[in-house]
Amino acid sequence: MKIEFYGVRGSMPTPGENTVVYGGNTSCVYLELSNGNNVILDSGTGIAKLNGKFKSYKRPIHLLVTHNHWDHIQGFPYFAPIYSENTTIEIITGITDSNDTDMILKQMSGSNHPIKYDQLPSKITLNTELAHQKEFSLNTFKVTTQALNHPDGGTAYCLQGDGQKVAYVTDNELKPPYTESSTWDEWVAFIKDADVLIHDAQYTNKDLPLKHGWGHSTYEQVAELALQANVKKLFIISHDPSATDTELEDHEKELQHKLKNTLSITWAKEGSSYLVDTQVLGTVTSKRAQ
């Protein structure tokens, strides 16, 4: 399986000279199996960087959305395939606490956007029920679900294919002050033996207790979870919008030194790729999806 990171920033896009290394686009990750089948995870501003890959794409596009907060849906109006009548898109939305699972489309309504969602020529199917299932199949991926600990709800996904397992867990507060939707032990079981865990860790210990309950974890908590669940590779995602490249690099070096040879950990960078079977980090290419 191949992983490509197109948006790794949390809360809001952060362009500028201090974010060029790790990137400023919000959440969007692309997974591709050896047979070419693929899934897009979330639709933050990073999804616009997939426009070239999906240019003239003839097969259905599959998009898994974790939740409705802006940084996970705000790029959808700028995903070029939605303006083609030849495009078919299936959107699976995460389970939220309120009955507004269509917000990825409804953001293109009223005075929010010049093109309204009901004017789009593409064929869009919005599936708001599939994530209620603990397990389902999507474009030959086996997908399992787990409720996020996050204000307004949401859904985490484990995707299996090519004999490999990738867990995508964002945004998620592992030790919240409120009653958890998923307990620590449930998270351990959900990601157990994953080849790759992609997990939100927007906060440091210094951010607490002020931001305790805001729906994000610290990187120390995530590393503890990954170790307990026997995860092979951990990617930290949803970087704080105020964090500079230097600060993120310092956090990465600090945790790598602390863990030494016990866990392979990387702060995800926009434009980077990872081949799960060979465990090789690389950069995203301009190759189109087939």
PDB file of C-alpha atoms in Angstrom, residues 67-213:
ATOM      1  CA  HIS A  67     -16.053  14.699  10.625  1.00  0.00           C
ATOM      2  CA  ASN A  68     -17.451  18.065   9.610  1.00  0.00           C
ATOM      3  CA  HIS A  69     -15.038  20.569  11.122  1.00  0.00           C
ATOM      4  CA  TRP A  70     -13.791  23.056   8.540  1.00  0.00           C
ATOM      5  CA  ASP A  71     -10.258  21.719   8.260  1.00  0.00           C
ATOM      6  CA  HIS A  72     -11.614  18.365   7.095  1.00  0.00           C
ATOM      7  CA  ILE A  73     -14.116  19.555   4.464  1.00  0.00           C
ATOM      8  CA  GLN A  74     -13.102  23.073   3.364  1.00  0.00           C
ATOM      9  CA  GLY A  75     -11.137  21.932   0.305  1.00  0.00           C
ATOM     10  CA  PHE A  76     -14.020  20.101  -1.340  1.00  0.00           C
ATOM     11  CA  PRO A  77     -15.300  23.117  -3.357  1.00  0.00           C
ATOM     12  CA  TYR A  78     -11.818  23.350  -4.933  1.00  0.00           C
ATOM     13  CA  PHE A  79     -11.516  19.675  -5.898  1.00  0.00           C
ATOM     14  CA  ALA A  80     -11.601  20.028  -9.681  1.00  0.00           C
ATOM     15  CA  PRO A  81     -13.271  16.659 -10.519  1.00  0.00           C
ATOM     16  CA  ILE A  82     -16.568  17.816  -8.958  1.00  0.00           C
ATOM     17  CA  TYR A  83     -16.978  20.239 -11.881  1.00  0.00           C
ATOM     18  CA  SER A  84     -16.877  17.477 -14.521  1.00  0.00           C
ATOM     19  CA  GLU A  85     -20.000  15.671 -15.677  1.00  0.00           C
ATOM     20  CA  ASN A  86     -17.820  12.606 -16.249  1.00  0.00           C
ATOM     21  CA  THR A  87     -16.977  12.319 -12.529  1.00  0.00           C
ATOM     22  CA  THR A  88     -18.673   9.948 -10.102  1.00  0.00           C
ATOM     23  CA  ILE A  89     -17.891  10.503  -6.409  1.00  0.00           C
ATOM     24  CA  GLU A  90     -18.964   8.466  -3.392  1.00  0.00           C
ATOM     25  CA  ILE A  91     -18.602  10.347  -0.095  1.00  0.00           C
ATOM     26  CA  ILE A  92     -18.819   8.402   3.156  1.00  0.00           C
ATOM     27  CA  THR A  93     -19.289  10.754   6.099  1.00  0.00           C
ATOM     28  CA  GLY A  94     -18.297  10.161   9.703  1.00  0.00           C
ATOM     29  CA  ILE A  95     -20.924   9.889  12.427  1.00  0.00           C
ATOM     30  CA  THR A  96     -21.518  13.265  14.060  1.00  0.00           C
ATOM     31  CA  ASP A  97     -23.497  14.230  17.156  1.00  0.00           C
ATOM     32  CA  SER A  98     -25.936  16.396  15.201  1.00  0.00           C
ATOM     33  CA  ASN A  99     -27.935  15.659  12.072  1.00  0.00           C
ATOM     34  CA  ASP A 100     -25.760  17.652   9.678  1.00  0.00           C
ATOM     35  CA  THR A 101     -23.792  14.900   7.932  1.00  0.00           C
ATOM     36  CA  ASP A 102     -24.187  16.676   4.577  1.00  0.00           C
ATOM     37  CA  MET A 103     -22.099  19.705   5.543  1.00  0.00           C
ATOM     38  CA  ILE A 104     -19.395  18.842   3.017  1.00  0.00           C
ATOM     39  CA  LEU A 105     -21.975  19.757   0.366  1.00  0.00           C
ATOM     40  CA  LYS A 106     -24.022  22.326   2.282  1.00  0.00           C
ATOM     41  CA  GLN A 107     -20.940  24.531   2.692  1.00  0.00           C
ATOM     42  CA  MET A 108     -21.538  25.319  -1.000  1.00  0.00           C
ATOM     43  CA  SER A 109     -24.883  26.988  -0.334  1.00  0.00           C
ATOM     44  CA  GLY A 110     -26.329  30.358   0.608  1.00  0.00           C
ATOM     45  CA  SER A 111     -23.753  33.135   0.342  1.00  0.00           C
ATOM     46  CA  ASN A 112     -20.837  30.877   1.300  1.00  0.00           C
ATOM     47  CA  HIS A 113     -19.773  29.917  -2.224  1.00  0.00           C
ATOM     48  CA  PRO A 114     -20.537  31.212  -5.742  1.00  0.00           C
ATOM     49  CA  ILE A 115     -21.218  27.723  -7.144  1.00  0.00           C
ATOM     50  CA  LYS A 116     -23.933  25.868  -5.246  1.00  0.00           C
ATOM     51  CA  TYR A 117     -23.661  22.145  -4.595  1.00  0.00           C
ATOM     52  CA  ASP A 118     -26.899  21.409  -6.470  1.00  0.00           C
ATOM     53  CA  GLN A 119     -25.367  23.037  -9.566  1.00  0.00           C
ATOM     54  CA  LEU A 120     -22.439  20.638  -9.716  1.00  0.00           C
ATOM     55  CA  PRO A 121     -22.424  18.521 -12.906  1.00  0.00           C
ATOM     56  CA  SER A 122     -20.659  15.548 -11.292  1.00  0.00           C
ATOM     57  CA  LYS A 123     -22.554  12.559  -9.949  1.00  0.00           C
ATOM     58  CA  ILE A 124     -22.171  12.691  -6.162  1.00  0.00           C
ATOM     59  CA  THR A 125     -23.472  10.051  -3.780  1.00  0.00           C
ATOM     60  CA  LEU A 126     -23.498  10.985  -0.100  1.00  0.00           C
ATOM     61  CA  ASN A 127     -23.531   7.925   2.151  1.00  0.00           C
ATOM     62  CA  THR A 128     -24.305   9.001   5.714  1.00  0.00           C
ATOM     63  CA  GLU A 129     -25.058   5.514   7.055  1.00  0.00           C
ATOM     64  CA  LEU A 130     -22.098   3.305   6.103  1.00  0.00           C
ATOM     65  CA  ALA A 131     -19.841   4.568   8.913  1.00  0.00           C
ATOM     66  CA  HIS A 132     -22.441   3.299  11.412  1.00  0.00           C
ATOM     67  CA  GLN A 133     -21.214  -0.191  10.517  1.00  0.00           C
ATOM     68  CA  LYS A 134     -18.194  -1.581  12.351  1.00  0.00           C
ATOM     69  CA  GLU A 135     -16.891  -3.054   9.111  1.00  0.00           C
ATOM     70  CA  PHE A 136     -17.517  -2.530   5.393  1.00  0.00           C
ATOM     71  CA  SER A 137     -15.801  -2.827   2.025  1.00  0.00           C
ATOM     72  CA  LEU A 138     -14.807   0.202  -0.056  1.00  0.00           C
ATOM     73  CA  ASN A 139     -13.081  -0.117  -3.436  1.00  0.00           C
ATOM     74  CA  THR A 140     -11.571  -3.463  -2.288  1.00  0.00           C
ATOM     75  CA  PHE A 141     -10.300  -1.952   0.982  1.00  0.00           C
ATOM     76  CA  LYS A 142     -11.603  -3.572   4.159  1.00  0.00           C
ATOM     77  CA  VAL A 143     -12.645  -0.689   6.420  1.00  0.00           C
ATOM     78  CA  THR A 144     -13.353  -0.807  10.156  1.00  0.00           C
ATOM     79  CA  THR A 145     -14.627   2.120  12.203  1.00  0.00           C
ATOM     80  CA  GLN A 146     -14.284   3.600  15.673  1.00  0.00           C
ATOM     81  CA  ALA A 147     -15.942   6.650  17.241  1.00  0.00           C
ATOM     82  CA  LEU A 148     -13.621   9.628  17.744  1.00  0.00           C
ATOM     83  CA  ASN A 149     -13.297  11.474  21.046  1.00  0.00           C
ATOM     84  CA  HIS A 150     -13.872  14.914  19.584  1.00  0.00           C
ATOM     85  CA  PRO A 151     -16.374  17.767  20.016  1.00  0.00           C
ATOM     86  CA  ASP A 152     -19.360  17.132  17.681  1.00  0.00           C
ATOM     87  CA  GLY A 153     -18.285  13.528  17.039  1.00  0.00           C
ATOM     88  CA  GLY A 154     -16.637  11.803  14.111  1.00  0.00           C
ATOM     89  CA  THR A 155     -15.296   8.475  12.909  1.00  0.00           C
ATOM     90  CA  ALA A 156     -11.808   6.955  12.703  1.00  0.00           C
ATOM     91  CA  TYR A 157     -11.001   4.386  10.016  1.00  0.00           C
ATOM     92  CA  CYS A 158      -8.720   1.375   9.727  1.00  0.00           C
ATOM     93  CA  LEU A 159      -8.129   0.400   6.109  1.00  0.00           C
ATOM     94  CA  GLN A 160      -6.739  -2.992   5.147  1.00  0.00           C
ATOM     95  CA  GLY A 161      -5.455  -4.142   1.781  1.00  0.00           C
ATOM     96  CA  ASP A 162      -2.381  -5.788   0.234  1.00  0.00           C
ATOM     97  CA  GLY A 163      -2.089  -7.667   3.537  1.00  0.00           C
ATOM     98  CA  GLN A 164      -1.415  -4.378   5.358  1.00  0.00           C
ATOM     99  CA  LYS A 165      -3.284  -2.229   7.876  1.00  0.00           C
ATOM    100  CA  VAL A 166      -3.354   1.577   8.051  1.00  0.00           C
ATOM    101  CA  ALA A 167      -5.218   3.373  10.849  1.00  0.00           C
ATOM    102  CA  TYR A 168      -6.378   6.968  10.283  1.00  0.00           C
ATOM    103  CA  VAL A 169      -7.364   8.562  13.603  1.00  0.00           C
ATOM    104  CA  THR A 170      -7.945  12.318  13.527  1.00  0.00           C
ATOM    105  CA  ASP A 171      -9.095  14.355  15.312  1.00  0.00           C
ATOM    106  CA  ASN A 172      -9.002  12.429  18.561  1.00  0.00           C
ATOM    107  CA  GLU A 173      -8.464  13.163  22.267  1.00  0.00           C
ATOM    108  CA  LEU A 174      -7.112  10.027  23.914  1.00  0.00           C
ATOM    109  CA  LYS A 175      -7.531  11.255  27.504  1.00  0.00           C
ATOM    110  CA  PRO A 176     -10.455  13.702  27.494  1.00  0.00           C
ATOM    111  CA  PRO A 177     -12.057  15.245  30.589  1.00  0.00           C
ATOM    112  CA  TYR A 178     -15.478  14.180  29.306  1.00  0.00           C
ATOM    113  CA  THR A 179     -16.928  10.675  28.910  1.00  0.00           C
ATOM    114  CA  GLU A 180     -15.121   9.008  26.028  1.00  0.00           C
ATOM    115  CA  SER A 181     -16.854   7.768  22.914  1.00  0.00           C
ATOM    116  CA  SER A 182     -13.986   5.263  22.738  1.00  0.00           C
ATOM    117  CA  THR A 183     -11.839   4.193  25.702  1.00  0.00           C
ATOM    118  CA  TRP A 184      -8.075   3.781  25.702  1.00  0.00           C
ATOM    119  CA  ASP A 185      -8.433  -0.017  25.597  1.00  0.00           C
ATOM    120  CA  GLU A 186     -10.809   0.242  22.643  1.00  0.00           C
ATOM    121  CA  TRP A 187      -8.230   2.335  20.766  1.00  0.00           C
ATOM    122  CA  VAL A 188      -5.535  -0.231  21.514  1.00  0.00           C
ATOM    123  CA  ALA A 189      -7.742  -2.986  20.093  1.00  0.00           C
ATOM    124  CA  PHE A 190      -8.742  -0.887  17.063  1.00  0.00           C
ATOM    125  CA  ILE A 191      -5.189  -0.136  15.899  1.00  0.00           C
ATOM    126  CA  LYS A 192      -3.584  -3.350  17.188  1.00  0.00           C
ATOM    127  CA  ASP A 193      -0.590  -4.444  15.066  1.00  0.00           C
ATOM    128  CA  ALA A 194      -1.194  -1.733  12.469  1.00  0.00           C
ATOM    129  CA  ASP A 195       1.556  -1.305   9.914  1.00  0.00           C
ATOM    130  CA  VAL A 196       0.892   2.444  10.035  1.00  0.00           C
ATOM    131  CA  LEU A 197      -0.941   4.691  12.480  1.00  0.00           C
ATOM    132  CA  ILE A 198      -1.759   8.242  11.335  1.00  0.00           C
ATOM    133  CA  HIS A 199      -2.920  10.084  14.446  1.00  0.00           C
ATOM    134  CA  ASP A 200      -3.663  13.643  15.459  1.00  0.00           C
ATOM    135  CA  ALA A 201      -1.262  15.104  18.021  1.00  0.00           C
ATOM    136  CA  GLN A 202      -1.855  18.826  17.756  1.00  0.00           C
ATOM    137  CA  TYR A 203      -0.923  19.586  21.343  1.00  0.00           C
ATOM    138  CA  THR A 204       2.119  19.436  23.588  1.00  0.00           C
ATOM    139  CA  ASN A 205       1.984  18.950  27.342  1.00  0.00           C
ATOM    140  CA  LYS A 206       2.425  22.721  27.697  1.00  0.00           C
ATOM    141  CA  ASP A 207      -0.900  23.264  25.897  1.00  0.00           C
ATOM    142  CA  LEU A 208      -2.689  21.503  28.729  1.00  0.00           C
ATOM    143  CA  PRO A 209      -4.730  22.108  30.841  1.00  0.00           C
ATOM    144  CA  LEU A 210      -5.965  25.172  28.883  1.00  0.00           C
ATOM    145  CA  LYS A 211      -6.895  23.101  25.827  1.00  0.00           C
ATOM    146  CA  HIS A 212      -7.913  19.939  27.683  1.00  0.00           C
ATOM    147  CA  GLY A 213     -11.269  18.937  26.209  1.00  0.00           C
TER     148      GLY A 213
END
